[in-house]
Amino acid sequence: MSEQLKFIVEQLNREPFNKSFNLITFDSQKPMQLLQILNDVLAEIDPKHAIDIREEMPEQTAKRMFTLLGMLKYKPPGSLSEAFRQGLVTGSKPVVHHVLFWLLQKLPELKKRAYLARFLVKLEVPADFLRDDVIGDTHHQYEELVEGFKTLHKECEQLKSSGFSTAEIRRDIAAMEEEREQLIKRVERLKKRVETVSSHQRMLELTRQLRVEKEREEALAHQKQEQKNQLFQAEQRLQRAQMQLKDLRQAAADAKPESVMKRLEEEIKFNSYMVTDKLPKELQSKRVAVQQLQKVASEPAMGQSELAQLHSKIQEANVEINQLIEKRMMRNDPMDDKLSLFRQQASIISRKKESRAEELQEAREELSALERELNMKSSQARDQDGAQLIRGDEFKRYVAKMRSKNVGYKKKKADLDIMRAEYGVLQRTEELLKHRHDAALQQLQSVEAQKGISGYSDTQEELERVSAIKSEVDEMKGRTLDDMSEMVKKLNSVIVDKKSALAPLIKELRPLRQQCNELALEYEEKKGQYDTCAAGLESNRSKLEQEVRALRDEVDQEENRYYYINCMKGVIEVQLQRAADEMKAYVSSDPQERKKTIREQCMKHIAEQETLGKKLREQQKVVRESHGPNMRQVKMWRDLEQLMECKQQCFLRAQSQASIGQVIQEGGEDRLVL
């Protein structure tokens, strides 16, 4: 444990956390602080978790951490597996320390896994929603993008691990540019040299024709090699087909009637389940959905008020349903209902059965679609070039072979360049020597002409040549016939000795040649058997690798699903515990305990609201009853106000126009006399 704490403290004090802990301060951290440290480490792995845990509910924090740890494939040890969830919620030191130790050990790997999980963890869309065309097309595009991301990520990783670097590529490009410049200069020199030669156009035309014929010869040789390869591949396909036919015949011969009957019974059970249970339910649900849609389409368009009425009716129906459920629960205690558990298990099993049947049906459909696509691709490939598709291992061997040939080609090309350069130097040396010889001859002829002995050098050369020929003829005449006869005798004796020495060897060689021919035939036969066996083993190995890869992917998916279900199980257990506590308090005989229940509080609140509504309805009734008289009184007050305004205006006019008339007031009335 101390080594574990030391490792955690060392890692937290480094980049990117930059904490200043020691063993004492880290061990004295409170549960909330430990959870915050754990959240910081998780935020370094996935930036979406960079939040303060004091600003969210504990249930949300626990659910978020459970989800991420499940995605990272964290498995608690056996001693902490039972109390892991509760310990992580409460910030228990053993649990948090073990999680921190595991995360800090694999931080780079977990970062990569979290990054990939953002794109590879598929969204769970209900099957009912996928029936919609738009949603189905969008989900299909989403799955295609996920597969494209997988391939691009694999290519990126392969490029990173292949060892190629930009510096090497730049050096290769620079070397190729230098080689190109050298070739251009060499071609220019050759052109200048060829232009001095007479009838160089004719020679160029002949060399061009020679090159065309060589290319044609290479093409024919390549075509011949391709045909040989095709023949070899066809023979291999024939051998594989024969091996498969042999295996199938052996399997059919070794098959027992019990296994065949068992397989047929399983198929019959599955088909009967599909026909009697699953397909009728789906058909009925489709019919109900169609009837509902037809009913909605036949009804006229509804306004906002009608929709509000429907919503209110739905709410009233839900309230009645809840009341009936509560009454039923009060009459029959759900804790004593022994059949509820069996009903729940039966429903779970039925749902699992339906899901497995759907998965099997989808797998069969996908298999048939893939087989059709494979047949179509194979037929297209055969129609195009008549060759079989190259498998992964064959393509690797082909690439390795091409690389070795490329290396040999580069080496031969370098040797050829060196020889061409040396040939050019020698040719130039020969030309220089010829020019010097011609110049020396001209100088000698000019000197002979000056001395008056023109042609002396030619005569001297001719005399030397004739004397040399005469000496050779004399030497040939000097050979006697005795030497020739002695030589013949020696040759005959040597031939006889060789024949006598080779006679026993020839006798021994004859059976060895026959044995060699037999061994060659046996070798060819064994080689054919080896090739067929190797091809069969290679195909079986590729199939097993595909199955192992598929099983690994399935294991990863099931592990993710396992952790997700465990997290949801913990949340549901907490909710069930709360519901059990509520039910226990509700059925308790203690009135104080019953007052603490959520139902009692809700009922109390409902009663208060009903009392308030009753008071408001009474006030509304009083307002309605006094509305008419009050409105009449308001109208009378408005009329009185208008009358007083009219009097005020008349009084003001009377004061402004006193000469026009007089206002007489009698008995509380005003009269204007003109």
Short mmCIF file of N, CA and C in Angstrom, two decimals, residues 393-513:
data_model
loop_
_atom_site.label_atom_id
_atom_site.label_comp_id
_atom_site.label_asym_id
_atom_site.label_seq_id
_atom_site.Cartn_x
_atom_site.Cartn_y
_atom_site.Cartn_z
N ASP A 393 -2.40 -12.15 -47.07
CA ASP A 393 -1.06 -12.72 -46.98
C ASP A 393 -0.40 -12.79 -48.36
N GLU A 394 -1.18 -13.16 -49.39
CA GLU A 394 -0.62 -13.20 -50.73
C GLU A 394 -0.17 -11.82 -51.18
N PHE A 395 -0.96 -10.80 -50.84
CA PHE A 395 -0.57 -9.44 -51.20
C PHE A 395 0.70 -9.02 -50.47
N LYS A 396 0.86 -9.43 -49.20
CA LYS A 396 2.09 -9.12 -48.46
C LYS A 396 3.30 -9.78 -49.13
N ARG A 397 3.14 -11.07 -49.49
CA ARG A 397 4.24 -11.74 -50.17
C ARG A 397 4.57 -11.09 -51.52
N TYR A 398 3.52 -10.68 -52.23
CA TYR A 398 3.74 -9.99 -53.50
C TYR A 398 4.49 -8.68 -53.30
N VAL A 399 4.12 -7.90 -52.27
CA VAL A 399 4.81 -6.63 -51.99
C VAL A 399 6.26 -6.88 -51.60
N ALA A 400 6.51 -7.93 -50.77
CA ALA A 400 7.89 -8.24 -50.38
C ALA A 400 8.72 -8.63 -51.61
N LYS A 401 8.13 -9.42 -52.49
CA LYS A 401 8.83 -9.82 -53.71
C LYS A 401 9.14 -8.61 -54.58
N MET A 402 8.18 -7.69 -54.73
CA MET A 402 8.41 -6.50 -55.53
C MET A 402 9.48 -5.61 -54.91
N ARG A 403 9.52 -5.55 -53.58
CA ARG A 403 10.55 -4.75 -52.92
C ARG A 403 11.94 -5.33 -53.18
N SER A 404 12.07 -6.66 -53.07
CA SER A 404 13.37 -7.28 -53.35
C SER A 404 13.77 -7.05 -54.81
N LYS A 405 12.82 -7.16 -55.73
CA LYS A 405 13.12 -6.89 -57.13
C LYS A 405 13.52 -5.43 -57.33
N ASN A 406 12.87 -4.53 -56.61
CA ASN A 406 13.20 -3.10 -56.73
C ASN A 406 14.63 -2.84 -56.26
N VAL A 407 15.02 -3.51 -55.16
CA VAL A 407 16.40 -3.35 -54.67
C VAL A 407 17.40 -3.86 -55.71
N GLY A 408 17.13 -5.04 -56.28
CA GLY A 408 18.01 -5.57 -57.31
C GLY A 408 18.06 -4.67 -58.54
N TYR A 409 16.88 -4.13 -58.89
CA TYR A 409 16.82 -3.22 -60.05
C TYR A 409 17.68 -1.98 -59.82
N LYS A 410 17.58 -1.40 -58.63
CA LYS A 410 18.38 -0.21 -58.33
C LYS A 410 19.88 -0.52 -58.37
N LYS A 411 20.26 -1.70 -57.84
CA LYS A 411 21.67 -2.09 -57.86
C LYS A 411 22.16 -2.27 -59.29
N LYS A 412 21.39 -3.00 -60.11
CA LYS A 412 21.78 -3.20 -61.50
C LYS A 412 21.83 -1.87 -62.26
N LYS A 413 20.89 -0.98 -61.94
CA LYS A 413 20.88 0.31 -62.60
C LYS A 413 22.13 1.12 -62.26
N ALA A 414 22.56 1.07 -60.99
CA ALA A 414 23.78 1.78 -60.59
C ALA A 414 25.00 1.19 -61.31
N ASP A 415 25.07 -0.17 -61.38
CA ASP A 415 26.18 -0.79 -62.11
C ASP A 415 26.17 -0.39 -63.58
N LEU A 416 24.98 -0.37 -64.17
CA LEU A 416 24.87 0.02 -65.58
C LEU A 416 25.31 1.46 -65.80
N ASP A 417 24.95 2.35 -64.88
CA ASP A 417 25.39 3.75 -65.00
C ASP A 417 26.91 3.85 -64.92
N ILE A 418 27.50 3.08 -63.99
CA ILE A 418 28.97 3.11 -63.87
C ILE A 418 29.62 2.60 -65.16
N MET A 419 29.09 1.49 -65.70
CA MET A 419 29.66 0.93 -66.94
C MET A 419 29.48 1.89 -68.11
N ARG A 420 28.32 2.56 -68.15
CA ARG A 420 28.12 3.54 -69.23
C ARG A 420 29.11 4.70 -69.12
N ALA A 421 29.33 5.16 -67.89
CA ALA A 421 30.30 6.25 -67.71
C ALA A 421 31.71 5.80 -68.11
N GLU A 422 32.10 4.57 -67.73
CA GLU A 422 33.42 4.04 -68.09
C GLU A 422 33.54 3.85 -69.61
N TYR A 423 32.44 3.38 -70.24
CA TYR A 423 32.44 3.23 -71.69
C TYR A 423 32.64 4.57 -72.40
N GLY A 424 31.98 5.61 -71.86
CA GLY A 424 32.17 6.94 -72.44
C GLY A 424 33.61 7.42 -72.32
N VAL A 425 34.22 7.17 -71.15
CA VAL A 425 35.63 7.58 -70.96
C VAL A 425 36.55 6.84 -71.92
N LEU A 426 36.35 5.50 -72.06
CA LEU A 426 37.19 4.71 -72.96
C LEU A 426 37.00 5.11 -74.42
N GLN A 427 35.77 5.41 -74.77
CA GLN A 427 35.52 5.84 -76.15
C GLN A 427 36.21 7.17 -76.45
N ARG A 428 36.15 8.06 -75.46
CA ARG A 428 36.84 9.35 -75.64
C ARG A 428 38.36 9.15 -75.73
N THR A 429 38.90 8.24 -74.90
CA THR A 429 40.34 7.96 -74.95
C THR A 429 40.74 7.39 -76.31
N GLU A 430 39.89 6.49 -76.84
CA GLU A 430 40.16 5.92 -78.16
C GLU A 430 40.18 6.99 -79.24
N GLU A 431 39.24 7.92 -79.17
CA GLU A 431 39.20 9.00 -80.16
C GLU A 431 40.46 9.87 -80.07
N LEU A 432 40.87 10.17 -78.84
CA LEU A 432 42.08 10.99 -78.68
C LEU A 432 43.31 10.27 -79.24
N LEU A 433 43.43 8.96 -78.95
CA LEU A 433 44.57 8.21 -79.47
C LEU A 433 44.55 8.13 -81.00
N LYS A 434 43.36 7.97 -81.59
CA LYS A 434 43.26 7.96 -83.04
C LYS A 434 43.70 9.29 -83.64
N HIS A 435 43.27 10.40 -82.99
CA HIS A 435 43.67 11.72 -83.49
C HIS A 435 45.18 11.89 -83.40
N ARG A 436 45.77 11.44 -82.29
CA ARG A 436 47.23 11.54 -82.14
C ARG A 436 47.97 10.69 -83.20
N HIS A 437 47.46 9.49 -83.45
CA HIS A 437 48.07 8.62 -84.46
C HIS A 437 48.00 9.24 -85.83
N ASP A 438 46.85 9.79 -86.18
CA ASP A 438 46.70 10.44 -87.48
C ASP A 438 47.63 11.64 -87.60
N ALA A 439 47.74 12.41 -86.50
CA ALA A 439 48.65 13.57 -86.53
C ALA A 439 50.10 13.14 -86.70
N ALA A 440 50.48 12.03 -86.00
CA ALA A 440 51.87 11.54 -86.13
C ALA A 440 52.15 11.04 -87.54
N LEU A 441 51.16 10.36 -88.17
CA LEU A 441 51.33 9.89 -89.55
C LEU A 441 51.49 11.06 -90.51
N GLN A 442 50.67 12.08 -90.33
CA GLN A 442 50.78 13.24 -91.20
C GLN A 442 52.14 13.92 -91.05
N GLN A 443 52.59 14.02 -89.80
CA GLN A 443 53.90 14.64 -89.56
C GLN A 443 55.02 13.81 -90.20
N LEU A 444 54.93 12.45 -90.09
CA LEU A 444 55.93 11.58 -90.68
C LEU A 444 55.94 11.70 -92.21
N GLN A 445 54.75 11.77 -92.82
CA GLN A 445 54.67 11.91 -94.27
C GLN A 445 55.27 13.24 -94.74
N SER A 446 55.01 14.31 -93.96
CA SER A 446 55.59 15.61 -94.32
C SER A 446 57.12 15.59 -94.22
N VAL A 447 57.65 14.92 -93.19
CA VAL A 447 59.12 14.83 -93.04
C VAL A 447 59.72 14.01 -94.18
N GLU A 448 59.05 12.88 -94.58
CA GLU A 448 59.54 12.08 -95.70
C GLU A 448 59.52 12.87 -96.99
N ALA A 449 58.45 13.70 -97.17
CA ALA A 449 58.39 14.52 -98.38
C ALA A 449 59.53 15.54 -98.40
N GLN A 450 59.87 16.11 -97.27
CA GLN A 450 60.98 17.06 -97.19
C GLN A 450 62.32 16.39 -97.50
N LYS A 451 62.51 15.14 -97.06
CA LYS A 451 63.76 14.44 -97.27
C LYS A 451 63.83 13.79 -98.65
N GLY A 452 62.71 13.77 -99.38
CA GLY A 452 62.71 13.17 -100.70
C GLY A 452 62.54 11.67 -100.69
N ILE A 453 62.00 11.10 -99.60
CA ILE A 453 61.80 9.63 -99.50
C ILE A 453 60.34 9.35 -99.18
N SER A 454 59.47 9.90 -99.94
CA SER A 454 58.03 9.71 -99.68
C SER A 454 57.67 8.24 -99.82
N GLY A 455 56.87 7.71 -98.93
CA GLY A 455 56.43 6.32 -98.93
C GLY A 455 57.39 5.38 -98.26
N TYR A 456 58.43 5.92 -97.63
CA TYR A 456 59.41 5.05 -96.97
C TYR A 456 58.79 4.30 -95.81
N SER A 457 58.03 4.98 -95.05
CA SER A 457 57.42 4.34 -93.87
C SER A 457 56.45 3.23 -94.28
N ASP A 458 55.69 3.49 -95.36
CA ASP A 458 54.76 2.46 -95.82
C ASP A 458 55.52 1.24 -96.33
N THR A 459 56.63 1.50 -97.06
CA THR A 459 57.44 0.39 -97.58
C THR A 459 58.07 -0.40 -96.45
N GLN A 460 58.54 0.33 -95.41
CA GLN A 460 59.16 -0.33 -94.27
C GLN A 460 58.14 -1.23 -93.56
N GLU A 461 56.95 -0.72 -93.38
CA GLU A 461 55.90 -1.51 -92.73
C GLU A 461 55.56 -2.75 -93.55
N GLU A 462 55.50 -2.59 -94.88
CA GLU A 462 55.16 -3.72 -95.73
C GLU A 462 56.25 -4.78 -95.68
N LEU A 463 57.53 -4.34 -95.65
CA LEU A 463 58.62 -5.29 -95.58
C LEU A 463 58.60 -6.04 -94.25
N GLU A 464 58.34 -5.31 -93.16
CA GLU A 464 58.26 -5.98 -91.86
C GLU A 464 57.13 -7.00 -91.83
N ARG A 465 56.00 -6.67 -92.42
CA ARG A 465 54.87 -7.59 -92.44
C ARG A 465 55.19 -8.83 -93.25
N VAL A 466 55.85 -8.66 -94.42
CA VAL A 466 56.20 -9.80 -95.28
C VAL A 466 57.22 -10.70 -94.60
N SER A 467 58.20 -10.06 -93.89
CA SER A 467 59.20 -10.86 -93.19
C SER A 467 58.57 -11.66 -92.05
N ALA A 468 57.61 -11.06 -91.37
CA ALA A 468 56.93 -11.78 -90.28
C ALA A 468 56.15 -12.97 -90.82
N ILE A 469 55.46 -12.78 -91.97
CA ILE A 469 54.70 -13.87 -92.57
C ILE A 469 55.65 -14.99 -93.00
N LYS A 470 56.80 -14.62 -93.58
CA LYS A 470 57.77 -15.62 -94.04
C LYS A 470 58.33 -16.43 -92.88
N SER A 471 58.60 -15.75 -91.75
CA SER A 471 59.11 -16.47 -90.58
C SER A 471 58.07 -17.45 -90.05
N GLU A 472 56.84 -17.04 -90.07
CA GLU A 472 55.78 -17.94 -89.60
C GLU A 472 55.66 -19.16 -90.50
N VAL A 473 55.76 -18.94 -91.83
CA VAL A 473 55.67 -20.08 -92.76
C VAL A 473 56.84 -21.02 -92.57
N ASP A 474 58.03 -20.44 -92.31
CA ASP A 474 59.20 -21.28 -92.07
C ASP A 474 59.04 -22.12 -90.81
N GLU A 475 58.49 -21.52 -89.79
CA GLU A 475 58.28 -22.28 -88.56
C GLU A 475 57.29 -23.42 -88.76
N MET A 476 56.23 -23.13 -89.53
CA MET A 476 55.25 -24.18 -89.80
C MET A 476 55.88 -25.31 -90.61
N LYS A 477 56.75 -24.98 -91.59
CA LYS A 477 57.42 -26.02 -92.37
C LYS A 477 58.40 -26.81 -91.52
N GLY A 478 58.92 -26.15 -90.43
CA GLY A 478 59.91 -26.83 -89.60
C GLY A 478 59.34 -27.94 -88.76
N ARG A 479 58.06 -27.97 -88.60
CA ARG A 479 57.44 -29.05 -87.84
C ARG A 479 57.46 -30.34 -88.66
N THR A 480 57.90 -31.37 -88.08
CA THR A 480 58.03 -32.65 -88.79
C THR A 480 56.80 -33.51 -88.59
N LEU A 481 56.68 -34.50 -89.45
CA LEU A 481 55.57 -35.43 -89.36
C LEU A 481 55.71 -36.36 -88.17
N ASP A 482 56.97 -36.57 -87.69
CA ASP A 482 57.14 -37.43 -86.51
C ASP A 482 56.49 -36.83 -85.27
N ASP A 483 56.65 -35.50 -85.18
CA ASP A 483 56.00 -34.84 -84.03
C ASP A 483 54.48 -35.00 -84.09
N MET A 484 53.97 -34.88 -85.30
CA MET A 484 52.52 -35.01 -85.44
C MET A 484 52.06 -36.42 -85.13
N SER A 485 52.82 -37.44 -85.60
CA SER A 485 52.43 -38.83 -85.30
C SER A 485 52.55 -39.14 -83.82
N GLU A 486 53.62 -38.62 -83.18
CA GLU A 486 53.78 -38.83 -81.74
C GLU A 486 52.62 -38.20 -80.97
N MET A 487 52.21 -37.05 -81.42
CA MET A 487 51.09 -36.38 -80.76
C MET A 487 49.81 -37.19 -80.90
N VAL A 488 49.63 -37.80 -82.09
CA VAL A 488 48.43 -38.61 -82.30
C VAL A 488 48.44 -39.82 -81.40
N LYS A 489 49.64 -40.45 -81.26
CA LYS A 489 49.73 -41.61 -80.37
C LYS A 489 49.40 -41.25 -78.93
N LYS A 490 49.96 -40.13 -78.52
CA LYS A 490 49.68 -39.70 -77.15
C LYS A 490 48.19 -39.46 -76.92
N LEU A 491 47.57 -38.82 -77.91
CA LEU A 491 46.13 -38.55 -77.77
C LEU A 491 45.33 -39.84 -77.71
N ASN A 492 45.71 -40.81 -78.57
CA ASN A 492 44.98 -42.09 -78.55
C ASN A 492 45.15 -42.81 -77.21
N SER A 493 46.37 -42.79 -76.68
CA SER A 493 46.59 -43.44 -75.39
C SER A 493 45.80 -42.75 -74.27
N VAL A 494 45.77 -41.44 -74.33
CA VAL A 494 44.99 -40.70 -73.31
C VAL A 494 43.51 -41.04 -73.41
N ILE A 495 43.00 -41.13 -74.64
CA ILE A 495 41.58 -41.45 -74.83
C ILE A 495 41.26 -42.84 -74.29
N VAL A 496 42.17 -43.82 -74.58
CA VAL A 496 41.94 -45.18 -74.09
C VAL A 496 41.94 -45.21 -72.56
N ASP A 497 42.90 -44.49 -71.95
CA ASP A 497 42.95 -44.45 -70.48
C ASP A 497 41.67 -43.84 -69.88
N LYS A 498 41.22 -42.78 -70.51
CA LYS A 498 40.00 -42.11 -70.00
C LYS A 498 38.79 -43.03 -70.13
N LYS A 499 38.70 -43.77 -71.27
CA LYS A 499 37.55 -44.67 -71.45
C LYS A 499 37.57 -45.78 -70.42
N SER A 500 38.77 -46.35 -70.18
CA SER A 500 38.86 -47.43 -69.19
C SER A 500 38.55 -46.93 -67.78
N ALA A 501 38.93 -45.66 -67.51
CA ALA A 501 38.64 -45.11 -66.17
C ALA A 501 37.16 -44.76 -66.02
N LEU A 502 36.52 -44.34 -67.11
CA LEU A 502 35.11 -43.92 -67.03
C LEU A 502 34.14 -45.09 -67.14
N ALA A 503 34.56 -46.25 -67.59
CA ALA A 503 33.63 -47.37 -67.77
C ALA A 503 32.92 -47.76 -66.48
N PRO A 504 33.62 -47.99 -65.35
CA PRO A 504 32.87 -48.34 -64.12
C PRO A 504 31.99 -47.21 -63.62
N LEU A 505 32.46 -45.98 -63.85
CA LEU A 505 31.64 -44.84 -63.40
C LEU A 505 30.34 -44.75 -64.19
N ILE A 506 30.44 -45.07 -65.49
CA ILE A 506 29.22 -45.03 -66.32
C ILE A 506 28.25 -46.13 -65.89
N LYS A 507 28.81 -47.31 -65.54
CA LYS A 507 27.94 -48.37 -65.06
C LYS A 507 27.23 -47.98 -63.77
N GLU A 508 27.97 -47.31 -62.87
CA GLU A 508 27.33 -46.85 -61.62
C GLU A 508 26.36 -45.70 -61.86
N LEU A 509 26.61 -44.91 -62.88
CA LEU A 509 25.77 -43.74 -63.13
C LEU A 509 24.40 -44.11 -63.68
N ARG A 510 24.29 -45.22 -64.42
CA ARG A 510 23.00 -45.58 -65.03
C ARG A 510 21.91 -45.82 -63.99
N PRO A 511 22.13 -46.67 -62.95
CA PRO A 511 21.06 -46.80 -61.95
C PRO A 511 20.82 -45.52 -61.15
N LEU A 512 21.89 -44.73 -60.98
CA LEU A 512 21.71 -43.46 -60.25
C LEU A 512 20.83 -42.50 -61.04
N ARG A 513 21.00 -42.52 -62.38
CA ARG A 513 20.13 -41.67 -63.19
C ARG A 513 18.67 -42.10 -63.08
#
